[in-house]
Coordinates of C-alpha atoms in Angstrom, one line a residue:
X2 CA -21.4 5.5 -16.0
X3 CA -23.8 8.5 -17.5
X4 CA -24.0 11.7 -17.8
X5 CA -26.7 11.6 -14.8
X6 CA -24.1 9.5 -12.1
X7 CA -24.9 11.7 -8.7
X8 CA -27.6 13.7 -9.6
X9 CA -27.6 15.2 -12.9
X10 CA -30.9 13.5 -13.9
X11 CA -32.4 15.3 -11.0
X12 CA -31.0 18.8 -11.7
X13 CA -28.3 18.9 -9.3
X14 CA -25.7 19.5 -12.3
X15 CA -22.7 21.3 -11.8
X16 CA -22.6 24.3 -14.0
X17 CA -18.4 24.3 -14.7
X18 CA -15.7 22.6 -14.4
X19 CA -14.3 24.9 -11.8
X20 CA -16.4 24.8 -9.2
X21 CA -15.8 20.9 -9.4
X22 CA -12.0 20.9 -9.2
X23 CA -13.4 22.7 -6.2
X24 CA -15.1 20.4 -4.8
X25 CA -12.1 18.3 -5.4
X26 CA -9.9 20.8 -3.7
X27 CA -12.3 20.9 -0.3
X28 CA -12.3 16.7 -0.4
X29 CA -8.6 16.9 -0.2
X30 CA -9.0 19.3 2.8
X31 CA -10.8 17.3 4.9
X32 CA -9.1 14.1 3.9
X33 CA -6.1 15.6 4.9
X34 CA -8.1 17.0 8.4
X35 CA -9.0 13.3 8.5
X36 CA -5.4 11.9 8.9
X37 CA -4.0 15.2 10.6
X38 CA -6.9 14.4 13.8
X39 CA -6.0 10.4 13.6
X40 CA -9.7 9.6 12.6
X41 CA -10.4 5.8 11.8
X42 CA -9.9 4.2 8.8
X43 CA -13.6 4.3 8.0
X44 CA -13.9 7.7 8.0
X45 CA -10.8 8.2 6.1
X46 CA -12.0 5.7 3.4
X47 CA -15.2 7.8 3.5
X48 CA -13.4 11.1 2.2
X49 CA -11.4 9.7 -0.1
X50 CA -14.5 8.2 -1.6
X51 CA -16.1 11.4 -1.5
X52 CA -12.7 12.4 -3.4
X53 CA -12.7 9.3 -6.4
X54 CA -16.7 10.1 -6.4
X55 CA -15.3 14.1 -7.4
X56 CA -12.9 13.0 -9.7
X57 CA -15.8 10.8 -11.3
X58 CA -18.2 13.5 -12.0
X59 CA -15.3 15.4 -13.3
X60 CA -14.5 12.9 -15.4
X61 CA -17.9 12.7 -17.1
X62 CA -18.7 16.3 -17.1
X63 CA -15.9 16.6 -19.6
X64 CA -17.1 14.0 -21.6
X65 CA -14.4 11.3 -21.3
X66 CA -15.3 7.6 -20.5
X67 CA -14.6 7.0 -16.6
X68 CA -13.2 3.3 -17.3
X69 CA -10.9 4.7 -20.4
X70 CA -9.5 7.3 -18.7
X71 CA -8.9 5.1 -15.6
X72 CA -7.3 2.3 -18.0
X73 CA -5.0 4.7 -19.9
X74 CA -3.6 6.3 -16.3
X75 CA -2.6 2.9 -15.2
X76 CA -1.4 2.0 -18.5
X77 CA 0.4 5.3 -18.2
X78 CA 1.5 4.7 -14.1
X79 CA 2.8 1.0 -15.2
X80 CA 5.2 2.5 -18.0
X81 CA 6.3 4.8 -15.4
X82 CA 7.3 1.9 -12.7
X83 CA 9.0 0.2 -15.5
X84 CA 11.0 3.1 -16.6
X85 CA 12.1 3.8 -13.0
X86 CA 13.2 0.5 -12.2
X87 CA 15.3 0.9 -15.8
X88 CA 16.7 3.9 -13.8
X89 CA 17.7 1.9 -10.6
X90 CA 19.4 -0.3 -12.3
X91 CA 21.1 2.4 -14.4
X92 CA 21.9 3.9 -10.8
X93 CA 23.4 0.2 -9.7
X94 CA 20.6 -0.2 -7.2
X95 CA 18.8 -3.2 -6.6
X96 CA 15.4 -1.5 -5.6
X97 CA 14.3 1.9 -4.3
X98 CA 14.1 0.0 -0.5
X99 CA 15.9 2.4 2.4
X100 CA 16.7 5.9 -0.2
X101 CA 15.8 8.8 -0.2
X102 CA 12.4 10.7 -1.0
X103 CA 14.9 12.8 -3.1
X104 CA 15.6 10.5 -5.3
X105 CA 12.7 8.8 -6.1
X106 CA 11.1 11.9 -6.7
X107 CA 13.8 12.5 -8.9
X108 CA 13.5 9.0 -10.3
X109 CA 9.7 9.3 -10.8
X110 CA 10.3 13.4 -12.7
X111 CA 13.1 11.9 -15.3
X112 CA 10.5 8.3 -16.1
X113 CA 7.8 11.5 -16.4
X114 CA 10.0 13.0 -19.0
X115 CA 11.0 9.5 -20.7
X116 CA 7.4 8.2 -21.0
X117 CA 5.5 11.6 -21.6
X118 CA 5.0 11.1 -25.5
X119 CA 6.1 7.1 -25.4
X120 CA 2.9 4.8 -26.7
X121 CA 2.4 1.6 -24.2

């Protein structure tokens, strides 16, 4: 992707990074208005694709490679998953299936803190 994905080669350019993350803020609105009013799954696909498409142009704007950054954030979600399922096992549990939102938050927080500065 370039520096002109959307409409940068046109002029529409955003000038700073903040007013993106609030554009970013508003998709999340009105995905969540989306699900809230029971809307169909089209129109929910539509604004979270109007969301990805945000976190795109952020992406470039700062420079970084869309395809890196989305390879290293799966690289870094799949260490996680591992890690956690380390951690249900360390907790004598076969899987994560019927507990609590509790403790796989707390699951997912402590493989956070394990893999934060761990290479894959």
């Amino acid at each position: 992707m370039s520096k002109t994905h959307g409409g940068g080669g046109y002029g529409f350019d955003w000038p700073d990074h903040e007013m993106i993350l609030e554009q970013a803020i508003d998709e999340c609105r009105e995905i969540k208005e989306a699900i809230d009013d029971a809307e169909p799954p089209e129109r929910i696909q539509a604004e979270i694709g109007d969301l990805l498409h945000t976190a795109i142009l952020l992406c470039i704007f700062s420079g970084l490679d869309v395809e890196t950054t989305l390879s290293k954030t799966n690289e870094k979600f799949e260490k996680r998953m591992r890690t956690i399922k380390m951690l249900t096992k360390k907790h004598n549990l076969p899987n994560l299936q019927g507990q609590s939102v509790e403790l796989m938050l707390k699951l997912w927080k402590e493989a956070k803190e394990i893999t934060k500065n761990v290479k894959p």
